Amino acid sequence: MTGRGEPPEGPPDNPSGWDDEYRSLVFDESFVRAARLQEFSAKERMGRHARAVRSLPGRGTRRRRSRAGIALVVLIALAFASAVYIGFRNPYPAPVGRSAEPLRSTVIPLAPEGTVPGGTAESLLADGPAAGYRSGAAGINLPPVRRTENFSDSQVTMALTTAKDYLVDSSLDPDVLTGGVVRPVGRLLDPDQTAQFDRSMDAPADDGRHSAAGWLVRFDPAEVELADPDIRVQGTLTYAEAGADTLEVVSDHTFTYALRPAAAGPHPVDGASLFTVRRVVHFLFDRENIRLHRLEVRSAYVQAGPQSCSAGTTGTLHPLLAGERADTEGPRGTDPYATGVPAAALCGKLTLRSPTQGPPQGPDASRSPRSRP
């Protein structure tokens, strides 16, 4: 055949090739797109009980879903913008970063006016001037706690407890007193003061910044030892705000030790004597230090005796023991024309009390020059 032939009954009446009665069944493109039925793919039809076609969402459904999606995006954007706004408009002030200042300390040896009395440790503690003092940590009592303007009662309690722990570790721990151990004290310090503390322990100096006696009480184990582990303590702890973000705690305590020579061999029964240290220490706490159980030692004023005025107080304390007297050398001179870090030249006189006298209020340093650090 050379071409398409005509049907046997002749050409169709309609030149377009379509019967008019089927014209209404012709689907244009817009009708097809609007159809709500869609044939499943061959893979989908292979499933069990699979239908041949599925219904498509109408225009109204798609429009509603589109509006819901837009609303969700708008809500997320509003939530993010609110979070950013609140972040910039935080009603709580951000904590101000501050660095701990170096410790400033003053250590004054107290020289006795006569011979240091001796006796048994039990009798000296029971009948001596410290008879009314309490034993050990029981003598460091926390005051009644009330919240301040910017610190809660729990924060105040934590600060006072940390200050007490520092006093116990630095004044009552036998390993610190005569064993040369310093870690129990150093672990409670603000990290900004760690380097100063380490230098004061390793290379103490009489410059008001690096005296070991400003941080803790310790004796040379080659010279003395504790004649009795019972250490008598009396004093007070007070607190007040030093600023909106800082709490100050002040400790004023007197510690009385029964000491004896560290010579080898048996010790005489009546070879003990008393040694007294009064420590006035100012502590500072910010909120971070309260939370982390640590503190900043701002200043320390220490009186310790009986000692000779010439005794060095930068490293270990050097007590005068039973039967000993202070040397005749007074405080060393100070040259105001000398350059470098000025050295302290302070010394006080210690009034020795017999067991029949009542407990004193503290070492007598009224004749020594005294200035708050």
GROMACS .gro file of C-alpha atoms in nm, residues 74-273:
model
  200
   74VAL     CA    1   0.622   3.221   6.079
   75LEU     CA    2   0.583   3.079   6.431
   76ILE     CA    3   0.936   2.938   6.428
   77ALA     CA    4   1.072   3.273   6.309
   78LEU     CA    5   0.882   3.458   6.584
   79ALA     CA    6   1.009   3.215   6.852
   80PHE     CA    7   1.368   3.258   6.735
   81ALA     CA    8   1.333   3.638   6.727
   82SER     CA    9   1.186   3.634   7.081
   83ALA     CA   10   1.474   3.421   7.210
   84VAL     CA   11   1.729   3.659   7.058
   85TYR     CA   12   1.548   3.960   7.205
   86ILE     CA   13   1.531   3.807   7.552
   87GLY     CA   14   1.899   3.720   7.529
   88PHE     CA   15   1.992   4.080   7.462
   89ARG     CA   16   1.744   4.210   7.720
   90ASN     CA   17   1.840   3.969   8.002
   91PRO     CA   18   1.697   4.119   8.325
   92TYR     CA   19   1.970   3.952   8.533
   93PRO     CA   20   2.308   4.126   8.514
   94ALA     CA   21   2.588   3.912   8.383
   95PRO     CA   22   2.848   3.831   8.651
   96VAL     CA   23   3.140   4.066   8.636
   97GLY     CA   24   3.468   3.883   8.594
   98ARG     CA   25   3.715   3.974   8.866
   99SER     CA   26   4.060   3.855   8.960
  100ALA     CA   27   4.164   3.781   9.316
  101GLU     CA   28   4.412   4.031   9.455
  102PRO     CA   29   4.739   3.919   9.619
  103LEU     CA   30   4.735   3.850   9.992
  104ARG     CA   31   4.870   4.128  10.212
  105SER     CA   32   5.001   4.000  10.544
  106THR     CA   33   5.158   4.137  10.862
  107VAL     CA   34   5.329   3.897  11.105
  108ILE     CA   35   5.437   4.025  11.447
  109PRO     CA   36   5.650   3.815  11.686
  110LEU     CA   37   5.560   3.855  12.053
  111ALA     CA   38   5.862   3.854  12.285
  112PRO     CA   39   5.814   3.748  12.651
  113GLU     CA   40   5.932   3.977  12.929
  114GLY     CA   41   6.070   3.690  13.137
  115THR     CA   42   6.135   3.320  13.128
  116VAL     CA   43   5.880   3.104  12.949
  117PRO     CA   44   5.696   2.895  13.211
  118GLY     CA   45   5.677   2.520  13.166
  119GLY     CA   46   5.480   2.228  13.297
  120THR     CA   47   5.280   1.933  13.178
  121ALA     CA   48   5.069   1.987  12.870
  122GLU     CA   49   4.755   1.880  13.058
  123SER     CA   50   4.802   2.127  13.342
  124LEU     CA   51   4.897   2.415  13.114
  125LEU     CA   52   4.586   2.364  12.904
  126ALA     CA   53   4.352   2.293  13.194
  127ASP     CA   54   4.468   2.569  13.430
  128GLY     CA   55   4.642   2.817  13.200
  129PRO     CA   56   4.507   3.125  13.028
  130ALA     CA   57   4.342   2.912  12.757
  131ALA     CA   58   4.146   2.698  13.002
  132GLY     CA   59   3.818   2.855  12.896
  133TYR     CA   60   3.882   2.797  12.527
  134ARG     CA   61   3.720   2.515  12.338
  135SER     CA   62   3.913   2.229  12.179
  136GLY     CA   63   3.996   2.220  11.810
  137ALA     CA   64   3.733   2.295  11.546
  138ALA     CA   65   3.466   2.327  11.817
  139GLY     CA   66   3.617   2.666  11.898
  140ILE     CA   67   3.541   2.798  11.547
  141ASN     CA   68   3.167   2.859  11.562
  142LEU     CA   69   2.949   2.991  11.283
  143PRO     CA   70   2.744   3.298  11.374
  144PRO     CA   71   2.366   3.311  11.328
  145VAL     CA   72   2.303   3.324  10.953
  146ARG     CA   73   2.066   3.564  10.783
  147ARG     CA   74   2.041   3.643  10.417
  148THR     CA   75   2.190   3.971  10.296
  149GLU     CA   76   2.057   4.199  10.027
  150ASN     CA   77   2.228   4.007   9.746
  151PHE     CA   78   2.318   3.669   9.902
  152SER     CA   79   2.080   3.399  10.024
  153ASP     CA   80   2.114   3.237  10.364
  154SER     CA   81   2.244   2.918  10.200
  155GLN     CA   82   2.517   3.115  10.019
  156VAL     CA   83   2.619   3.287  10.343
  157THR     CA   84   2.632   2.951  10.519
  158MET     CA   85   2.850   2.804  10.245
  159ALA     CA   86   3.092   3.099  10.265
  160LEU     CA   87   3.121   3.071  10.644
  161THR     CA   88   3.172   2.696  10.620
  162THR     CA   89   3.452   2.739  10.367
  163ALA     CA   90   3.620   2.998  10.591
  164LYS     CA   91   3.599   2.757  10.885
  165ASP     CA   92   3.746   2.475  10.677
  166TYR     CA   93   4.036   2.703  10.584
  167LEU     CA   94   4.102   2.789  10.950
  168VAL     CA   95   4.088   2.425  11.053
  169ASP     CA   96   4.325   2.314  10.776
  170SER     CA   97   4.569   2.604  10.822
  171SER     CA   98   4.574   2.619  11.205
  172LEU     CA   99   4.473   2.279  11.345
  173ASP     CA  100   4.583   2.007  11.104
  174PRO     CA  101   4.888   1.830  11.258
  175ASP     CA  102   5.025   1.747  10.912
  176VAL     CA  103   5.025   2.118  10.828
  177LEU     CA  104   5.155   2.231  11.167
  178THR     CA  105   5.464   2.010  11.182
  179GLY     CA  106   5.457   1.788  10.874
  180GLY     CA  107   5.526   2.039  10.601
  181VAL     CA  108   5.201   1.954  10.419
  182VAL     CA  109   5.037   2.250  10.243
  183ARG     CA  110   4.787   2.099   9.999
  184PRO     CA  111   4.487   2.104  10.240
  185VAL     CA  112   4.527   2.482  10.253
  186GLY     CA  113   4.615   2.546   9.889
  187ARG     CA  114   4.316   2.354   9.754
  188LEU     CA  115   4.075   2.604   9.913
  189LEU     CA  116   4.232   2.911   9.750
  190ASP     CA  117   4.110   3.103   9.449
  191PRO     CA  118   4.321   2.992   9.148
  192ASP     CA  119   4.447   3.351   9.106
  193GLN     CA  120   4.627   3.320   9.441
  194THR     CA  121   4.781   2.979   9.382
  195ALA     CA  122   5.108   3.109   9.238
  196GLN     CA  123   5.155   3.350   9.530
  197PHE     CA  124   5.080   3.075   9.780
  198ASP     CA  125   5.326   2.833   9.618
  199ARG     CA  126   5.602   3.094   9.618
  200SER     CA  127   5.532   3.176   9.984
  201MET     CA  128   5.574   2.809  10.072
  202ASP     CA  129   5.882   2.746   9.856
  203ALA     CA  130   6.068   3.077   9.897
  204PRO     CA  131   5.912   3.283  10.178
  205ALA     CA  132   6.010   3.647  10.208
  206ASP     CA  133   5.944   3.924  10.458
  207ASP     CA  134   5.783   4.156  10.204
  208GLY     CA  135   5.423   4.155  10.320
  209ARG     CA  136   5.322   3.931  10.029
  210HIS     CA  137   5.514   3.605  10.059
  211SER     CA  138   5.528   3.523  10.429
  212ALA     CA  139   5.422   3.164  10.491
  213ALA     CA  140   5.285   3.264  10.832
  214GLY     CA  141   5.034   3.486  10.656
  215TRP     CA  142   4.873   3.178  10.503
  216LEU     CA  143   4.905   2.915  10.774
  217VAL     CA  144   5.061   2.817  11.106
  218ARG     CA  145   5.358   2.582  11.088
  219PHE     CA  146   5.661   2.495  11.299
  220ASP     CA  147   5.998   2.350  11.214
  221PRO     CA  148   5.969   1.978  11.304
  222ALA     CA  149   6.341   1.975  11.377
  223GLU     CA  150   6.284   2.227  11.659
  224VAL     CA  151   5.948   2.155  11.820
  225GLU     CA  152   5.659   1.912  11.824
  226LEU     CA  153   5.310   1.908  11.967
  227ALA     CA  154   5.315   1.804  12.331
  228ASP     CA  155   4.938   1.749  12.317
  229PRO     CA  156   4.707   1.723  12.015
  230ASP     CA  157   4.449   1.925  12.208
  231ILE     CA  158   4.465   2.276  12.056
  232ARG     CA  159   4.255   2.542  12.228
  233VAL     CA  160   4.066   2.795  12.013
  234GLN     CA  161   3.854   3.100  12.079
  235GLY     CA  162   3.728   3.368  11.843
  236THR     CA  163   3.457   3.497  11.615
  237LEU     CA  164   3.344   3.488  11.254
  238THR     CA  165   3.155   3.782  11.107
  239TYR     CA  166   3.026   3.855  10.758
  240ALA     CA  167   2.898   4.146  10.551
  241GLU     CA  168   2.855   4.237  10.188
  242ALA     CA  169   3.157   4.403  10.029
  243GLY     CA  170   2.958   4.471   9.712
  244ALA     CA  171   2.663   4.346   9.513
  245ASP     CA  172   2.861   4.039   9.402
  246THR     CA  173   3.109   3.998   9.690
  247LEU     CA  174   3.073   3.871  10.045
  248GLU     CA  175   3.339   3.945  10.309
  249VAL     CA  176   3.404   3.714  10.605
  250VAL     CA  177   3.634   3.824  10.889
  251SER     CA  178   3.793   3.571  11.124
  252ASP     CA  179   3.947   3.678  11.457
  253HIS     CA  180   4.069   3.369  11.644
  254THR     CA  181   4.334   3.288  11.904
  255PHE     CA  182   4.498   2.944  11.889
  256THR     CA  183   4.693   2.802  12.185
  257TYR     CA  184   4.935   2.511  12.131
  258ALA     CA  185   5.119   2.297  12.386
  259LEU     CA  186   5.472   2.248  12.247
  260ARG     CA  187   5.791   2.073  12.357
  261PRO     CA  188   6.141   2.029  12.213
  262ALA     CA  189   6.181   1.787  11.925
  263ALA     CA  190   6.501   1.639  12.073
  264ALA     CA  191   6.543   1.263  12.044
  265GLY     CA  192   6.484   1.045  12.347
  266PRO     CA  193   6.228   1.067  12.628
  267HIS     CA  194   6.092   1.413  12.708
  268PRO     CA  195   6.066   1.549  13.061
  269VAL     CA  196   5.712   1.539  13.195
  270ASP     CA  197   5.712   1.912  13.272
  271GLY     CA  198   5.893   2.017  12.956
  272ALA     CA  199   5.589   2.158  12.773
  273SER     CA  200   5.503   2.524  12.722
   0.00000   0.00000   0.00000
